[in-house]
XYZ file of C-alpha atoms in Angstrom:
684
model
C 14.386 2.581 -15.661
C 16.472 5.306 -14.105
C 15.224 8.824 -14.517
C 17.764 11.578 -14.981
C 16.671 15.213 -14.689
C 17.240 17.160 -17.896
C 20.683 18.641 -18.219
C 21.205 22.170 -17.051
C 21.899 23.346 -20.566
C 18.600 21.875 -21.753
C 16.650 23.389 -18.894
C 18.116 26.811 -19.363
C 17.483 26.882 -23.098
C 13.749 27.098 -22.488
C 13.874 29.021 -19.222
C 11.989 32.326 -19.109
C 13.331 35.332 -17.288
C 11.729 34.977 -13.870
C 13.330 37.680 -11.843
C 15.073 40.971 -12.363
C 18.721 41.418 -11.484
C 20.991 44.372 -11.756
C 22.548 45.157 -15.103
C 25.295 42.815 -16.147
C 24.262 39.948 -13.820
C 25.363 37.179 -16.191
C 28.022 39.132 -18.014
C 30.979 38.070 -15.924
C 33.475 36.231 -18.098
C 33.804 32.669 -16.919
C 37.403 31.718 -16.332
C 39.015 28.410 -17.218
C 39.750 25.581 -14.821
C 43.221 26.886 -14.032
C 41.904 30.322 -13.104
C 38.390 30.159 -11.677
C 36.364 33.267 -10.988
C 37.305 34.343 -7.499
C 34.805 37.050 -6.695
C 31.503 38.544 -7.650
C 30.372 42.095 -7.195
C 26.872 43.133 -6.260
C 26.206 43.749 -9.930
C 27.855 40.667 -11.387
C 27.394 36.992 -10.621
C 28.819 34.200 -12.743
C 26.311 32.231 -14.784
C 25.123 28.838 -13.657
C 25.368 25.699 -15.764
C 29.151 25.259 -15.689
C 31.212 22.477 -14.129
C 32.817 22.850 -10.707
C 36.203 23.992 -12.006
C 34.741 27.259 -13.341
C 33.943 28.531 -9.837
C 35.871 29.231 -6.654
C 36.073 26.200 -4.386
C 33.567 26.400 -1.566
C 36.260 25.301 0.895
C 38.435 28.281 -0.107
C 35.648 30.828 0.152
C 34.947 29.764 3.747
C 38.398 28.682 4.940
C 38.671 31.590 7.373
C 35.197 30.918 8.767
C 35.005 27.140 9.261
C 36.080 23.869 7.702
C 33.867 23.263 4.674
C 33.265 19.596 3.942
C 30.948 16.857 2.802
C 28.915 14.139 4.450
C 28.882 11.146 2.095
C 30.907 10.325 -0.976
C 30.385 11.341 -4.593
C 30.957 9.611 -7.911
C 33.150 12.555 -8.908
C 35.988 12.301 -6.393
C 38.032 15.009 -8.108
C 35.180 17.501 -7.813
C 34.677 16.529 -4.197
C 38.255 17.206 -3.242
C 38.221 20.460 -5.217
C 35.201 21.691 -3.254
C 35.602 20.158 0.188
C 38.255 20.281 2.901
C 36.757 17.436 4.938
C 35.024 14.107 4.382
C 32.600 12.167 6.580
C 31.574 8.667 5.455
C 27.816 8.447 5.039
C 27.402 4.715 5.705
C 30.759 3.001 5.843
C 31.368 3.539 9.570
C 27.845 2.765 10.771
C 27.406 -0.205 13.103
C 25.870 -2.590 10.567
C 28.799 -1.890 8.226
C 31.527 -2.293 10.840
C 30.137 -5.033 13.136
C 27.243 -6.866 11.540
C 28.095 -9.994 13.520
C 29.256 -9.808 17.106
C 32.982 -9.337 17.413
C 33.620 -9.471 13.659
C 34.793 -6.024 12.553
C 35.095 -4.846 8.958
C 36.756 -1.511 8.274
C 37.775 -1.978 4.635
C 35.112 0.240 3.039
C 35.873 3.308 5.150
C 39.634 2.702 4.980
C 39.439 2.601 1.180
C 37.597 5.932 1.050
C 40.051 7.580 3.422
C 42.949 6.343 1.295
C 41.321 7.495 -1.947
C 40.622 11.028 -0.725
C 43.993 11.359 1.015
C 45.701 10.540 -2.282
C 43.687 13.239 -4.083
C 44.003 15.839 -1.324
C 46.692 15.177 1.305
C 45.296 17.862 3.624
C 41.724 16.518 3.711
C 40.285 16.182 7.212
C 38.233 13.159 8.257
C 35.214 12.926 10.534
C 33.485 9.786 11.838
C 29.811 8.763 11.746
C 28.452 7.042 13.887
C 28.997 4.821 16.959
C 25.611 4.584 18.747
C 22.384 4.805 16.768
C 19.062 2.965 16.722
C 19.038 2.646 12.922
C 21.430 0.787 10.618
C 22.547 -1.113 13.691
C 22.110 -4.863 14.203
C 19.511 -5.329 16.950
C 21.582 -7.956 18.756
C 23.732 -5.074 20.011
C 21.058 -4.070 22.535
C 20.132 -7.752 23.046
C 16.765 -7.565 21.321
C 14.952 -10.897 20.900
C 15.612 -13.467 19.595
C 18.694 -14.611 21.475
C 21.826 -14.490 19.323
C 25.566 -14.970 19.797
C 24.987 -16.647 23.168
C 23.139 -13.619 24.555
C 19.894 -13.751 26.589
C 17.804 -11.932 23.961
C 15.922 -10.032 26.683
C 17.235 -6.450 26.333
C 19.663 -7.388 29.100
C 21.342 -4.250 30.459
C 24.793 -5.675 31.120
C 24.932 -7.481 27.790
C 23.922 -4.371 25.858
C 26.359 -2.125 27.724
C 29.220 -4.535 27.075
C 28.299 -4.613 23.382
C 28.204 -0.814 23.249
C 31.582 -0.462 24.942
C 33.210 -3.135 22.791
C 31.912 -1.554 19.601
C 33.123 1.912 20.578
C 36.515 0.565 21.660
C 37.097 -1.283 18.394
C 35.741 1.263 15.884
C 37.081 4.391 17.553
C 40.321 2.582 18.331
C 40.771 1.796 14.637
C 39.878 5.181 13.167
C 40.544 7.613 16.010
C 44.056 8.712 15.109
C 42.780 10.001 11.753
C 39.638 11.827 12.893
C 38.862 15.447 13.705
C 35.594 14.477 15.389
C 33.141 11.595 15.574
C 29.365 11.328 16.034
C 29.305 9.274 19.214
C 25.496 9.258 19.467
C 23.147 9.949 16.583
C 19.470 10.959 16.683
C 18.595 9.951 20.229
C 15.699 12.379 20.739
C 12.170 11.220 19.984
C 9.191 13.339 20.972
C 10.772 16.461 22.421
C 9.716 17.459 25.923
C 11.861 20.421 27.017
C 10.843 19.832 30.618
C 12.320 16.314 30.655
C 15.157 15.508 28.275
C 15.480 11.968 29.593
C 11.845 11.189 28.773
C 12.437 12.696 25.325
C 14.822 9.823 24.573
C 12.058 7.224 25.014
C 11.716 6.348 21.326
C 10.813 2.748 22.057
C 13.681 1.444 19.978
C 17.393 0.828 19.949
C 19.738 1.317 22.871
C 17.009 2.879 24.994
C 15.250 -0.481 25.239
C 18.132 -1.976 27.218
C 19.957 0.983 28.749
C 17.269 3.633 29.094
C 18.206 7.301 28.861
C 21.648 6.535 30.279
C 22.821 5.163 26.930
C 23.814 8.641 25.681
C 26.017 9.303 28.683
C 27.363 5.731 28.638
C 28.460 6.046 25.020
C 30.259 9.362 25.555
C 32.005 8.132 28.686
C 33.377 5.125 26.815
C 34.392 7.191 23.781
C 36.218 9.658 26.034
C 38.163 6.809 27.624
C 39.432 5.696 24.220
C 40.291 9.186 22.997
C 41.939 10.380 26.192
C 43.923 7.190 26.741
C 45.486 7.672 23.297
C 46.019 11.410 23.645
C 43.937 12.150 20.538
C 42.091 15.420 19.953
C 38.976 13.838 18.478
C 35.940 15.995 19.193
C 33.094 13.921 20.658
C 29.840 14.908 18.955
C 26.123 14.495 19.574
C 24.367 14.625 16.173
C 20.648 15.105 15.451
C 18.161 16.454 12.923
C 15.375 19.012 13.293
C 17.290 21.251 15.655
C 15.691 24.341 14.156
C 12.684 23.245 16.232
C 12.788 25.218 19.490
C 11.486 22.279 21.539
C 13.998 19.774 20.199
C 16.847 22.272 20.417
C 15.996 22.897 24.071
C 15.987 19.155 24.794
C 19.443 18.745 23.256
C 20.698 21.840 25.086
C 19.434 20.514 28.423
C 20.867 17.051 27.795
C 24.317 18.309 26.822
C 24.406 20.813 29.675
C 23.416 18.237 32.305
C 25.764 15.495 31.104
C 28.692 17.893 30.786
C 28.047 19.311 34.253
C 28.022 15.811 35.728
C 31.408 15.005 34.186
C 33.052 18.402 34.543
C 36.755 18.207 35.317
C 37.115 14.533 34.408
C 38.817 14.979 31.040
C 42.268 16.434 30.366
C 42.674 20.147 29.662
C 39.164 20.888 30.908
C 37.486 19.297 27.880
C 33.743 18.701 28.279
C 32.448 15.180 27.774
C 30.271 16.277 24.819
C 32.347 18.735 22.807
C 30.241 19.318 19.696
C 26.574 19.402 18.754
C 25.983 18.305 15.192
C 23.038 20.085 13.578
C 22.169 17.955 10.573
C 20.224 20.807 8.960
C 18.170 18.798 6.495
C 16.177 21.746 5.216
C 13.487 22.618 2.704
C 11.985 25.823 1.401
C 9.878 26.163 4.558
C 12.925 26.244 6.841
C 13.284 29.602 8.537
C 16.801 30.995 8.818
C 15.676 32.775 11.983
C 14.852 29.421 13.619
C 18.324 28.109 12.783
C 19.884 31.271 14.174
C 17.868 31.054 17.382
C 19.160 27.532 17.946
C 22.740 28.717 17.404
C 22.190 31.486 19.942
C 20.911 28.909 22.431
C 23.801 26.498 21.903
C 26.212 29.416 22.122
C 25.231 29.912 25.762
C 26.737 26.510 26.660
C 30.083 28.278 26.493
C 32.394 25.369 25.758
C 30.534 23.357 23.105
C 31.092 23.815 19.371
C 28.533 23.321 16.607
C 28.960 21.473 13.333
C 26.425 21.839 10.527
C 26.816 18.160 9.850
C 24.637 16.912 6.953
C 23.160 19.943 5.264
C 20.843 19.813 2.275
C 17.837 21.795 1.052
C 15.130 19.634 -0.504
C 12.874 20.804 -3.313
C 9.566 19.343 -4.510
C 10.343 16.204 -6.522
C 9.432 15.535 -10.117
C 10.860 18.391 -12.172
C 13.388 21.003 -11.168
C 11.545 24.204 -12.001
C 13.326 27.552 -12.453
C 11.203 28.986 -9.648
C 12.218 26.318 -7.146
C 15.851 26.488 -8.204
C 15.831 30.230 -7.560
C 14.175 29.785 -4.184
C 16.687 27.129 -3.192
C 19.487 29.558 -3.981
C 17.783 32.109 -1.746
C 17.501 29.624 1.109
C 21.151 28.559 0.829
C 22.223 32.218 0.783
C 20.147 33.060 3.870
C 21.495 30.116 5.832
C 25.125 30.687 4.889
C 24.866 34.284 6.018
C 23.766 32.921 9.397
C 26.602 30.371 9.434
C 29.172 33.095 8.742
C 27.805 35.162 11.599
C 28.331 32.301 14.065
C 31.545 30.901 12.583
C 34.456 30.097 14.879
C 37.080 31.354 12.411
C 38.778 34.766 12.420
C 36.762 36.071 9.479
C 33.724 36.346 11.749
C 33.936 39.784 13.328
C 30.439 39.816 14.827
C 29.732 39.772 18.549
C 27.752 36.540 18.192
C 29.022 33.308 19.764
C 31.811 31.958 17.545
C 30.786 28.302 17.651
C 30.512 26.811 14.137
C 33.738 24.954 13.417
C 32.558 22.902 10.438
C 29.848 22.949 7.762
C 29.262 19.803 5.722
C 26.898 19.380 2.787
C 25.251 15.970 2.337
C 26.831 15.368 -1.071
C 27.790 17.395 -4.112
C 25.423 16.548 -6.974
C 21.668 16.009 -6.943
C 21.094 12.327 -6.206
C 19.255 10.061 -8.634
C 19.040 7.154 -6.201
C 19.451 6.870 -2.452
C 19.241 9.646 0.128
C 17.051 12.560 -0.994
C 17.015 11.259 -4.559
C 14.742 13.315 -6.758
C 14.661 16.278 -4.371
C 17.421 18.318 -6.073
C 19.150 19.112 -2.782
C 22.702 19.942 -3.834
C 24.561 22.900 -5.429
C 25.245 20.884 -8.605
C 22.693 18.983 -10.664
C 23.020 15.274 -11.360
C 25.157 15.987 -14.434
C 27.617 18.103 -12.436
C 26.469 21.547 -13.592
C 26.159 24.404 -11.132
C 22.721 25.504 -9.985
C 21.577 28.734 -8.386
C 22.278 27.007 -5.067
C 26.014 27.173 -5.707
C 25.856 30.922 -6.265
C 23.810 31.311 -3.084
C 26.540 29.489 -1.153
C 29.497 31.267 -2.759
C 28.011 34.768 -2.849
C 25.199 34.989 -0.280
C 25.156 38.791 -0.007
C 25.264 39.372 -3.757
C 22.693 36.663 -4.424
C 20.212 38.088 -1.952
C 20.767 41.570 -3.352
C 19.903 40.474 -6.885
C 17.239 37.797 -6.327
C 13.987 37.400 -4.479
C 11.688 34.530 -3.612
C 9.189 33.548 -6.302
C 5.696 32.606 -5.137
C 4.953 29.027 -6.179
C 1.696 28.598 -4.265
C -1.492 27.747 -6.059
C -3.211 24.698 -7.484
C -6.479 23.039 -6.618
C -6.946 21.569 -3.182
C -8.504 18.132 -2.883
C -11.507 17.793 -0.608
C -10.396 16.294 2.712
C -11.146 12.666 3.480
C -11.915 12.285 7.192
C -9.114 10.710 9.154
C -6.651 10.599 6.251
C -3.647 12.944 6.180
C -1.595 12.853 2.981
C 1.647 14.814 2.675
C 3.536 15.571 -0.527
C 6.725 17.587 -0.899
C 5.847 18.304 -4.528
C 2.858 20.245 -3.200
C 4.789 22.180 -0.597
C 4.687 19.844 2.394
C 7.845 19.235 4.366
C 7.661 15.482 3.775
C 5.745 12.921 1.764
C 3.594 10.163 3.185
C 0.237 9.564 4.795
C -1.416 8.792 8.131
C -4.626 6.757 8.373
C -6.280 7.463 11.718
C -7.858 4.357 13.242
C -9.393 5.719 16.406
C -9.450 8.355 19.097
C -9.927 6.180 22.172
C -6.761 4.473 23.397
C -8.788 2.226 25.703
C -10.338 0.640 22.619
C -7.515 0.909 20.130
C -4.106 1.371 21.842
C -2.066 4.439 20.950
C -4.465 5.660 18.285
C -5.220 9.368 18.603
C -6.140 12.324 16.458
C -6.028 16.069 16.981
C -9.092 16.962 14.944
C -11.408 14.143 16.024
C -11.644 12.751 12.490
C -11.217 8.987 12.194
C -10.723 7.113 8.926
C -12.312 3.963 10.342
C -12.519 2.119 13.649
C -11.168 -1.392 13.220
C -13.145 -4.368 14.386
C -10.854 -6.573 16.446
C -10.061 -9.737 14.542
C -11.303 -8.413 11.193
C -9.038 -8.548 8.151
C -8.402 -5.416 6.130
C -6.721 -4.884 2.784
C -4.596 -1.746 2.427
C -3.887 -0.794 -1.184
C -1.540 2.119 -1.910
C -0.643 3.377 -5.361
C 2.366 5.685 -5.511
C 4.826 7.124 -8.003
C 8.524 7.044 -7.173
C 10.298 10.316 -7.870
C 13.598 9.304 -6.339
C 12.596 7.055 -3.472
C 11.995 3.482 -4.600
C 10.789 1.938 -1.353
C 7.847 2.404 0.984
C 7.419 1.607 4.653
C 4.034 0.977 6.247
C 4.347 1.632 9.965
C 2.478 2.256 13.209
C 2.325 5.798 14.558
C 0.715 7.066 17.746
C -1.076 10.082 16.341
C -1.488 12.183 13.205
C 2.008 13.681 13.301
C 4.877 12.626 11.073
C 7.221 10.950 13.497
C 5.548 9.621 16.644
C 6.115 5.946 15.916
C 4.869 3.450 18.459
C 7.171 1.517 20.734
C 8.674 -1.567 19.054
C 7.833 -0.318 15.558
C 11.237 1.168 14.860
C 13.151 -1.885 16.014
C 11.506 -4.201 13.499
C 10.448 -1.979 10.611
C 13.512 -2.830 8.523
C 13.256 -6.566 9.116
C 10.366 -7.271 6.772
C 11.221 -6.551 3.143
C 8.575 -7.139 0.504
C 8.802 -6.725 -3.239
C 6.400 -4.563 -5.190
C 4.286 -7.528 -6.277
C 4.179 -9.266 -2.883
C 1.020 -9.079 -0.803
C 2.126 -8.210 2.703
C 0.411 -9.627 5.761
C 1.502 -7.409 8.654
C 2.619 -3.955 9.708
C 5.337 -2.722 9.931
C 6.052 -3.711 6.351
C 8.962 -2.560 4.224
C 8.386 -2.715 0.465
C 11.906 -2.220 -0.824
C 12.499 -4.286 -3.935
C 11.194 -4.528 -7.468
C 10.674 -0.775 -7.886
C 12.555 1.831 -9.889
C 12.606 5.601 -9.992
C 9.753 7.211 -11.971
C 7.667 4.032 -11.786
C 4.155 3.825 -10.359
C 3.296 0.861 -8.161
C 0.328 -0.598 -6.332
C 1.341 -2.085 -2.984
C -1.071 -4.429 -1.187
C -1.065 -5.451 2.457
C -3.718 -7.721 3.994
C -3.609 -7.746 7.767
C -5.797 -8.888 10.592
C -6.105 -6.077 13.120
C -6.322 -7.012 16.770
C -6.618 -4.156 19.207
C -5.919 -6.332 22.229
C -2.172 -5.664 22.207
C -0.700 -3.527 24.953
C -0.183 0.154 24.295
C 3.584 -0.243 24.137
C 3.243 -2.720 21.291
C 2.765 -2.121 17.585
C -0.860 -1.055 17.284
C -1.578 2.564 16.462
C -2.464 4.538 13.346
C -1.216 3.354 9.973
C 1.561 5.457 8.463
C 2.884 5.299 4.916
C 6.432 6.589 4.657
C 9.249 6.554 2.162
C 12.208 4.249 2.660
C 15.824 4.805 1.730
C 15.851 8.436 2.778
C 12.829 9.449 0.946
C 10.464 12.261 0.501
C 10.606 11.976 -3.270
C 7.373 10.194 -4.055
C 3.726 11.014 -4.506
C 0.820 8.962 -3.215
C -1.851 8.648 -5.879
C -4.544 6.587 -4.161
C -5.177 4.912 -0.813
C -7.863 2.305 -0.319
C -8.717 0.222 2.738
C -11.254 -2.597 2.462
C -12.736 -4.779 5.162
C -12.689 -8.311 3.776
C -15.664 -10.582 4.310
C -17.312 -13.711 2.983
C -20.260 -11.673 1.691
C -18.066 -9.139 -0.078
C -15.516 -6.474 0.709
C -16.436 -3.129 2.198
C -14.357 -0.062 1.356
C -13.782 1.949 4.521
C -11.149 4.398 3.223
C -10.916 5.815 -0.272
C -8.476 8.672 -0.840
C -8.612 11.120 -2.586
C -12.205 10.683 -3.766
C -13.762 9.644 -0.492
C -16.442 7.025 -0.076
C -19.568 7.804 -2.091
C -22.927 8.142 -0.426
C -24.697 4.865 0.206
C -26.821 3.566 -2.679
C -30.498 4.465 -2.719
C -33.325 2.067 -3.529
C -36.841 2.818 -4.765
C -39.535 0.201 -4.054
C -42.705 -0.141 -6.120
C -45.549 -2.581 -5.558
C -48.817 -2.766 -7.419
C -51.748 -5.137 -7.917
C -54.750 -6.388 -5.957
C -54.507 -9.214 -3.444
C -51.334 -10.402 -5.130
C -48.903 -7.565 -5.746
C -45.788 -7.380 -7.862
C -42.774 -5.891 -6.109
C -39.897 -4.267 -7.992
C -36.730 -2.659 -6.628
C -34.662 -0.061 -8.504
C -31.376 1.201 -7.027
C -28.745 3.769 -7.913
C -25.156 4.057 -6.717
C -23.135 7.259 -6.458
C -20.108 7.514 -8.744
C -17.420 6.341 -8.758
C -19.122 3.376 -7.102
C -21.328 1.069 -9.110
C -24.224 -1.013 -7.894
C -23.146 -4.417 -6.594
C -26.518 -5.889 -5.593
C -29.968 -5.193 -4.199
C -31.433 -7.636 -1.691
C -34.611 -8.183 0.295
C -36.080 -10.426 2.949
C -39.579 -11.182 4.150
C -40.555 -11.359 7.831
C -36.955 -11.472 9.008
C -35.925 -14.428 6.855
C -32.748 -14.809 4.857
C -31.617 -12.040 2.548
C -32.315 -12.815 -1.114
C -30.551 -11.096 -3.989
C -33.053 -9.248 -6.142
C -32.851 -9.936 -9.883
C -36.421 -9.455 -11.103
C -39.886 -8.452 -9.795
C -41.470 -10.911 -7.367
C -44.990 -11.579 -6.049
C -46.220 -11.410 -2.459
C -49.742 -11.833 -1.045
C -51.246 -8.876 0.747
C -53.462 -11.069 2.859
C -50.354 -12.574 4.505
C -49.584 -9.212 6.142
C -45.888 -9.480 5.373
C -43.037 -7.190 6.389
C -40.650 -6.497 3.533
C -37.091 -5.247 4.217
C -34.753 -4.176 1.428
C -31.393 -2.534 0.836
C -28.665 -2.122 -1.775
C -24.893 -2.545 -1.691
C -22.428 -0.743 -3.994
C -19.046 -1.771 -5.382
C -17.324 -0.134 -2.382
C -19.197 -2.481 -0.082
C -21.223 0.429 1.274
C -24.571 -0.886 2.502
C -27.716 1.187 2.392
C -29.509 1.455 5.693
C -32.204 -1.220 5.847
C -35.612 0.035 4.761
C -38.952 -1.546 5.512
C -42.584 -1.565 4.385
C -45.594 -3.561 5.552
C -47.848 -5.058 2.926
C -51.357 -5.713 4.275
C -54.884 -6.282 2.876
C -56.764 -3.271 1.628
C -59.502 -2.143 -0.655
C -58.956 -2.427 -4.371
C -55.863 -2.042 -6.446
C -52.686 -0.532 -5.018
C -49.958 1.331 -6.865
C -47.377 2.374 -4.283
C -43.920 3.824 -4.814
C -41.584 4.320 -1.854
C -38.719 6.652 -2.762
C -35.373 6.712 -0.903
C -36.257 9.917 0.943
C -39.592 8.570 2.209
C -39.934 7.559 5.839
C -39.836 3.861 6.593
C -43.310 2.511 7.361
C -42.220 -0.045 9.918
C -39.497 -0.466 12.489
């Protein structure tokens, strides 16, 4: 069933006072819808918990700084048009929505949204998203196998380039007259290498597979032809996430600078080929405002390129919206909007900084219950449409920072590490949720598999079959992807993984049989599910194939989930062996005590113990290298036969005790021998 966070009024009724503000903080009289509160002094901020019409519109507060808009639609269209001066469709203009089949274009969904918002707000400005992207794009566009629509199906360069040009011509030709700007290329950078921006585009997926690093330039050249031929002033934008990272920001800077220099003077009125850099700005409480500002300073040195904050949100730990996290989110919004004001292109910015930000767009209005960032409480209004501290941080950044401070939310017990397993959880302060299972540290044995700390979860045996069992709780995200990654980082997916990861949907109760696997049906928010995948691992594939480390990631935009357990078993005819067990780890191997007593004929008994949480599966023995026999009761052997007795135990995890050995030979009189687990073996 759907899970709705408690209403703001309910949350606030039980909320303790967590921070001190100046006298009269919540005393400001809240005005009615026809006359919203228009200002706040350093001593007075309006209370939270009201609907949008009790506050100044965000678009009005920032109208002299930049255009304030939204990326993605909202169920409350009236509130959207009250708050936002621009609208960017979140999905409706993406390639799979506009040209799922070659040459068949569908624009109805985006047209309907444009018409709806124009009717509500005639002055609303429209932006486009996106023309060239490796995700949410049918793979036939870059001629990926298999052959479709009469194409070779071989990543053929000419076929892919023609598809790219045709798509840009049709989509931009249809929407261009209505747009302020359009994301021509989205998220092209993979692993950032500031020394080589072209190599940084080698993500092993999408347009790069057919066109190489030239696809970015190719797309902008074609888009410029369409725009300039029609005399439109549509700003051509490169859009990407994570640009608060110095390395990735430098890659984008170098790419834009080089491409623009190559095409300088080609467009009318001296326009550069790439006119805008879109900083998505998907943030969390760990985002540093100083990192964002440093990137703006860098982009400002380009001189003729604007910046749009294109898809902004600030994610919180999923589960429950705590007063502490809500306060801290307000702080983060306030810090970032102070930076945005200081680099705004509008006349209200009187600083000496580069005036480059022409638009800021939030990725929605209310906290999402399903879909992108669901359960992470990212927006200024909660899911019921009541204002949070985030709204005050946006509207009154100076006053908010003067009357609030960050609240320390660290603490809690740390689980003991399990070698080779990295589990991330936004509800515990990580920047994302998911897990990496490290399979090896020698690429010559297991392609692509590496680790920074030398810890390996297990080393697969080529041709062996393993069962991966993951139990997780959805806190907004209701799908999970199991993927191949090169190392123990969050995003270094192997070549070919990204191009097929969405093609294999499983339901929650389906046993998968390969990776990448996308479990994306049969699950609901707030449910807990056990997902099973049985796959035969073969390390013989080339390093540019799919083999790497196993990654568990959210689908559908998601950090909002928690992994509860991870188990990997090696399947075998004689039983299954657990090779990974998170969070408890694999218990120590079972320990067996051997006792034999008697004269010439001695009675042998074996007693074993397993370490919790494992239980004892079996104890077995063999004589003189014969077959292993499962022990169930004491047995008799003859000392005069000079026999070698081997024994061992196996627990419920499939963990096998190291073989132990004793020699039973003739001797004087009665024997009464006990060999404990810590005793040295008497034979080899």
